[in-house]
Coordinates of C-alpha atoms (C1' of nucleotides) in Angstrom, one line a residue:
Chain A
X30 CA 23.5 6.4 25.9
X31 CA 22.8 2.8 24.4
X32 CA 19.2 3.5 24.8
X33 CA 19.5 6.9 22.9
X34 CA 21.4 5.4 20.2
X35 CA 18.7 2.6 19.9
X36 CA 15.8 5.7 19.9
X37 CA 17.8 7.2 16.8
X38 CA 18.4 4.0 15.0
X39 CA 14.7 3.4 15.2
X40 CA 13.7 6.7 13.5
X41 CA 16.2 6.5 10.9
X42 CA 14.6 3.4 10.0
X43 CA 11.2 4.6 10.2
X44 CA 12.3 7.9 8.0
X45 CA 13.9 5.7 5.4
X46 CA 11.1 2.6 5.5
X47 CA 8.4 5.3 5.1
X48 CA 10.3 6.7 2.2
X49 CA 9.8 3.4 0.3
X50 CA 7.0 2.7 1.0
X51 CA 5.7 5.6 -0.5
X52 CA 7.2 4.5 -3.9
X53 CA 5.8 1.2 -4.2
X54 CA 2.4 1.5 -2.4
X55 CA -0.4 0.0 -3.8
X56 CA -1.5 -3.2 -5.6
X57 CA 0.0 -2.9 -8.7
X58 CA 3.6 -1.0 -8.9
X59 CA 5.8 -3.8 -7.0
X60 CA 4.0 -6.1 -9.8
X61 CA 4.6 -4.3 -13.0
X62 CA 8.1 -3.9 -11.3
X63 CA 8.6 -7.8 -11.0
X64 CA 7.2 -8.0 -14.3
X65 CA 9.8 -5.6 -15.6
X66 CA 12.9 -7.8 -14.4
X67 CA 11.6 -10.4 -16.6
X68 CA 12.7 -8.8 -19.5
X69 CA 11.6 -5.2 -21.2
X70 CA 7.7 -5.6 -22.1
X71 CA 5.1 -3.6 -23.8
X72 CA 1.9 -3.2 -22.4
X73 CA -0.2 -5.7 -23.8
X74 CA 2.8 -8.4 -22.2
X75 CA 2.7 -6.6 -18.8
X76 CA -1.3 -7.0 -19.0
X77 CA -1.0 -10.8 -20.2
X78 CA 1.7 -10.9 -16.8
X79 CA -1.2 -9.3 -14.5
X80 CA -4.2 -11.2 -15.8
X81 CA -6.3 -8.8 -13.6
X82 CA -5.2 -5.6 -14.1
X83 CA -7.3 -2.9 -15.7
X84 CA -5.8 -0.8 -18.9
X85 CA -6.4 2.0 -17.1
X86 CA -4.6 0.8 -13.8
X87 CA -1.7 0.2 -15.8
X88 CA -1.6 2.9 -17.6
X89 CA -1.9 5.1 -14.3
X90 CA 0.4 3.1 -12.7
X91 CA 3.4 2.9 -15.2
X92 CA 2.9 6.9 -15.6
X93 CA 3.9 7.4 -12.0
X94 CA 6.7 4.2 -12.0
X95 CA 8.2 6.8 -15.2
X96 CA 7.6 9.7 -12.8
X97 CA 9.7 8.4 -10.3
X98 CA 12.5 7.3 -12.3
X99 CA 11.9 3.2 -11.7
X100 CA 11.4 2.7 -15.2
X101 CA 11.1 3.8 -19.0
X102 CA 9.1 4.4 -21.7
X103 CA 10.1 4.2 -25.2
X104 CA 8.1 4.4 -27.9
X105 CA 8.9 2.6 -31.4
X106 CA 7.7 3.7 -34.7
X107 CA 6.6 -0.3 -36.0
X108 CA 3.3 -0.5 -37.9
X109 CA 1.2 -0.6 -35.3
X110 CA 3.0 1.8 -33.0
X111 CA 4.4 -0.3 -30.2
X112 CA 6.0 0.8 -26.8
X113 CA 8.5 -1.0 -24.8
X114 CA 8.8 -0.1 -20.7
X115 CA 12.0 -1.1 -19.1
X116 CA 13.5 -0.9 -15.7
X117 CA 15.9 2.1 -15.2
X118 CA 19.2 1.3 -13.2
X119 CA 16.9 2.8 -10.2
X120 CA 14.1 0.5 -10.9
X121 CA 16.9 -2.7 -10.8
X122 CA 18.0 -1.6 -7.9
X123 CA 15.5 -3.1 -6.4
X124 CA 16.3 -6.5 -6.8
X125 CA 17.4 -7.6 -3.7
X126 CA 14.5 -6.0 -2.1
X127 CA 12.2 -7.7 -4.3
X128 CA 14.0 -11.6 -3.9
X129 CA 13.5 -10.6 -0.2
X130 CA 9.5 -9.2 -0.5
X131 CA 9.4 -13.1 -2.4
X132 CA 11.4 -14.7 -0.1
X133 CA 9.0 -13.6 2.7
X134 CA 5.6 -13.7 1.0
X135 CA 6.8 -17.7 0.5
X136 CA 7.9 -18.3 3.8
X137 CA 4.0 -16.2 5.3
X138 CA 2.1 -18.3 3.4
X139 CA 3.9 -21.6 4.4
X140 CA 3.1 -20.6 7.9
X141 CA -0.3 -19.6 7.1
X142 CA -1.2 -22.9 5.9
X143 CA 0.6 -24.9 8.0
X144 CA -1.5 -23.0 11.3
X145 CA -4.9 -24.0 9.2
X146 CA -3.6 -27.1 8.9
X147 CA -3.2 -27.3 12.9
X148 CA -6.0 -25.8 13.6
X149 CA -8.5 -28.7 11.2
X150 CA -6.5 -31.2 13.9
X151 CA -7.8 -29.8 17.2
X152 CA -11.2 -29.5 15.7
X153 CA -11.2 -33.0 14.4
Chain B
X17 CA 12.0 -24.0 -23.1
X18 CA 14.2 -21.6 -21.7
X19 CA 11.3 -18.9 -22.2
X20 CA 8.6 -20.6 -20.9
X21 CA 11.0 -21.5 -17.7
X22 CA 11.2 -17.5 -17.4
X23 CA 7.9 -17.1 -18.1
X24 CA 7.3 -19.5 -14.9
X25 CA 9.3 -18.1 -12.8
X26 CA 7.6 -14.6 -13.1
X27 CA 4.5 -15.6 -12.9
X28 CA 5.7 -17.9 -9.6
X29 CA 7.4 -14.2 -8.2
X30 CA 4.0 -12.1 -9.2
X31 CA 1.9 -14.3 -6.8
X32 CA 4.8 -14.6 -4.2
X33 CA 4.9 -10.8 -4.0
X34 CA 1.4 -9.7 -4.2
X35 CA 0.6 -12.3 -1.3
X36 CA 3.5 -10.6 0.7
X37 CA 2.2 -6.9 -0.4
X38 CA -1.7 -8.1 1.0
X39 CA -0.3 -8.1 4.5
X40 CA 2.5 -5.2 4.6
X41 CA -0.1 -2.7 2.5
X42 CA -1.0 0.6 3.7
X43 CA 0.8 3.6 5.4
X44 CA 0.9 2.6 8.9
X45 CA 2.4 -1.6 9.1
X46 CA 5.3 -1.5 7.7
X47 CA 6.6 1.4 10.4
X48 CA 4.6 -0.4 13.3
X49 CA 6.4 -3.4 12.5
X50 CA 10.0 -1.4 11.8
X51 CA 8.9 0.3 15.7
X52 CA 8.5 -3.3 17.8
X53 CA 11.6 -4.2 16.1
X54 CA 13.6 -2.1 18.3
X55 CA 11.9 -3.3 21.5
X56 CA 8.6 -4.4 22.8
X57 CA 6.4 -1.5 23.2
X58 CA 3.5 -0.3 24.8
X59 CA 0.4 1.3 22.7
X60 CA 1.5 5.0 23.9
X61 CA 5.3 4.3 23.1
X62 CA 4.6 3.3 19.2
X63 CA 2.3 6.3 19.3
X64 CA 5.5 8.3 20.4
X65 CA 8.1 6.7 17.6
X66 CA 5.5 6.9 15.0
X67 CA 4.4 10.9 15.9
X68 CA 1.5 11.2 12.9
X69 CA -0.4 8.2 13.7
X70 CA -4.0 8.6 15.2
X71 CA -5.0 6.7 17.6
X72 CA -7.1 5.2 15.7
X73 CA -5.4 4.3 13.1
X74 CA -2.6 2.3 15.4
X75 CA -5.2 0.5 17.1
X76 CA -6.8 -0.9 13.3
X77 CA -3.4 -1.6 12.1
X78 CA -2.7 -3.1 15.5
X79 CA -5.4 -5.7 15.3
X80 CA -4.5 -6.2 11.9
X81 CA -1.3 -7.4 12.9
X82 CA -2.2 -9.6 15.2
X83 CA -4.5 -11.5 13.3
X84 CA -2.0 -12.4 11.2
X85 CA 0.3 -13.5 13.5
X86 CA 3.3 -10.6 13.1
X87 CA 2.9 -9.5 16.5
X88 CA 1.3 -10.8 20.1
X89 CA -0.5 -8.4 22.6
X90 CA -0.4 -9.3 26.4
X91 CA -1.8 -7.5 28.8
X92 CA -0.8 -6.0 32.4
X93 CA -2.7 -6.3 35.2
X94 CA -1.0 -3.4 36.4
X95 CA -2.5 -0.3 38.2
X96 CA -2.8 1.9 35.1
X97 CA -3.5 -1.2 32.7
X98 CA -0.7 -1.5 30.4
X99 CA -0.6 -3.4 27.2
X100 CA 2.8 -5.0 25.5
X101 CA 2.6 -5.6 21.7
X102 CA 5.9 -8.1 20.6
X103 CA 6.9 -9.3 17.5
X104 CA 6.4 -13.0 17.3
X105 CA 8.8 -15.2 15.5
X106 CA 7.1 -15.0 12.3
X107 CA 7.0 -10.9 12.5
X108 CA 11.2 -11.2 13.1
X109 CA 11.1 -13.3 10.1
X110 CA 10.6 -10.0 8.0
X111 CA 13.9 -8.5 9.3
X112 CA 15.6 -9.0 6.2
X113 CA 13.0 -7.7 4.2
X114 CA 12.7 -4.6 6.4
X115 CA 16.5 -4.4 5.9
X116 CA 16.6 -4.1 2.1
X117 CA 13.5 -1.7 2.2
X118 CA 15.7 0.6 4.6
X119 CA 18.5 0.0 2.5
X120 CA 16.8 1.1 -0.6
X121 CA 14.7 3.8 0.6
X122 CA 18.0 5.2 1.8
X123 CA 19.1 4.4 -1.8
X124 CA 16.1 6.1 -4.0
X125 CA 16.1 9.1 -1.7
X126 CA 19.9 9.5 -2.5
X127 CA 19.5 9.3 -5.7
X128 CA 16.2 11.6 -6.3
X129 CA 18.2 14.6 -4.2
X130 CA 20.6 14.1 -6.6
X131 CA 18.8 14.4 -9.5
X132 CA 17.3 17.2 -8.0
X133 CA 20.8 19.1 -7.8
X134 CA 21.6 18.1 -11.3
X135 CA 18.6 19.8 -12.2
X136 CA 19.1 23.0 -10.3
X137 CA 22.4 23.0 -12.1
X138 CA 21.5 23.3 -15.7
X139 CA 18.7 25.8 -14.8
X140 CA 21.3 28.2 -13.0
Chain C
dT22 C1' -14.4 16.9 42.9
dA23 C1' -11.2 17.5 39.3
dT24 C1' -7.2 16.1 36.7
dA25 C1' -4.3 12.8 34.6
dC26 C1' -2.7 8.6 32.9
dT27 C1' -3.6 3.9 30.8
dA28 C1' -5.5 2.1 26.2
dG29 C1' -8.3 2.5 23.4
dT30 C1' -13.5 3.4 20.7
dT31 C1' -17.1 6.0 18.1
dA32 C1' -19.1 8.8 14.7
dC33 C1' -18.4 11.4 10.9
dC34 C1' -16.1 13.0 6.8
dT35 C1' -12.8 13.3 2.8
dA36 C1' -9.6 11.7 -0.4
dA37 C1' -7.5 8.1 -2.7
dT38 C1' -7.7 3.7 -4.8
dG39 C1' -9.5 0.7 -7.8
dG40 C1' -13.1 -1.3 -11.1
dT41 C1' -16.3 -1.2 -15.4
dT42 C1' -17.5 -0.1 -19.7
dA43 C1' -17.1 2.4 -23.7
dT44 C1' -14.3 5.0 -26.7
dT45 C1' -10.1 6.9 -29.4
dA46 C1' -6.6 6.9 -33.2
dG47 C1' -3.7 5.0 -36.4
dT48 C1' -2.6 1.0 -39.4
dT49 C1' -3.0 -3.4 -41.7
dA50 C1' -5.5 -7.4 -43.4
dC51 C1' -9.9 -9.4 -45.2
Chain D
dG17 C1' -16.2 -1.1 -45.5
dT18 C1' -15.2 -3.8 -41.5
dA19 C1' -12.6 -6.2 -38.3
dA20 C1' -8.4 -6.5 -35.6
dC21 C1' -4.3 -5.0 -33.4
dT22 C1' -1.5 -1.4 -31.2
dA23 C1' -1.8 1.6 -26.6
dA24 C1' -4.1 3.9 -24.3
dT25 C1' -8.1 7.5 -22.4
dA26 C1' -12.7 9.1 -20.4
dA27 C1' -16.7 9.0 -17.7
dC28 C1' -18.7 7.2 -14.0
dC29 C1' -19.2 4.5 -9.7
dA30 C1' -18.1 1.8 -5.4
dT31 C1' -15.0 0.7 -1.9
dT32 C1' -11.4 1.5 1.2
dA33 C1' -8.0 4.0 3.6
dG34 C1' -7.2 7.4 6.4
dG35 C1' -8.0 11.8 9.2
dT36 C1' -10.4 14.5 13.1
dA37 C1' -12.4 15.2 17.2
dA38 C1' -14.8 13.8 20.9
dC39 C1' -15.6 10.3 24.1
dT40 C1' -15.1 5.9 27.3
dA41 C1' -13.6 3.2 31.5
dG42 C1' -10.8 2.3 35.2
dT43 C1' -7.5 3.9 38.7
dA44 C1' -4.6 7.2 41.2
dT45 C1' -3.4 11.6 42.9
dA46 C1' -4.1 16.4 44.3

DNA sequence: TATACTAGTTACCTAATGGTTATTAGTTAC
DNA sequence: GTAACTAATAACCATTAGGTAACTAGTATA
């Protein structure tokens, strides 16, 4: 019975992770998402944010961020037209997963370097 | 100064994130990971949690894995060879990410079924 | 000899992802 | 008229990710 119980708690998660990850796959959406919690941007911030994205990525990218509800698009009538993107309630809703995703990425590449590190010693 | 502290710490989360996202990326880690969570596991048992993956595929994303240091492979001398991927201590390290992405892909699903029903609603 | 189980590997193909460069359209300033 | 700024878009190409199906090697069992 444990062992079932264990079986079904693993596919839940799997359902759910997979779910997700679907959302934010790719190089670009968890970045124009971290972006976003910096404050409402239009695209030419977002693009000074992301030195190395592409216009075209961007665009592509915040069309399907809108699609899926993670954030929004509003256009204002100023001289030269200007658009502002913002996260939804959905899209901030992601916070804590985000502060973890940094939290990690921090800790992985402390590790990383520290094994190089190691590894210059033996060879030396 | 309080700007260009924000601006900082964004562009300190941007690089954070995207080194995290260049390990986790693709379809198959992330649930690989979430399936040696529940147990050490041999190559056909993953196969069996995770039912679309080709073997192929698991054996890539396998290697991939272990190069960077999420997981260990040992093998079995035994009389049908058998082989034991682990999480090592820096692949349990992403429990709590794995936690908030299960948490929110519960969360986003939720909340797109929803929307879903809303929808249906003002149609009928 | 044939079948099955272990853990993969190989060759081949398609689709998705991402990059580059040039272009659009509307408005303001020079 | 020309340049510059806004937010994109279009055409084209290269790379990568991922899928499919067949196959390998070693051992045990029928």
């Amino acid at each position: 019975m444990e062992k079932s119980n264990r079986k079904e708690a693993c596919l839940v998660k799997l359902r759910a992770s997979r779910d997700a990850l679907e959302v934010i796959q790719g190089k670009w959406r968890i970045p124009i998402i971290v972006s976003l919690t910096y404050g409402n941007k239009r695209f030419g911030e977002i693009r000074k944010d992301i030195e190395d994205i592409s216009p075209k990525m961007l665009s592509q990218e915040l069309k399907e961020l809108e699609m899926n509800k993670l954030i929004s698009r509003t256009l204002y009538d100023s001289m030269p037209v200007t658009v502002e993107y913002a996260l939804t309630p959905l899209g901030q809703s992601m916070n804590r997963l985000l502060e973890e995703l940094l939290a990690w990425g921090i800790h992985f590449r402390g590790e990383m370097t520290r094994k190089e590190v190691k590894l210059s010693e033996v060879s030396a």
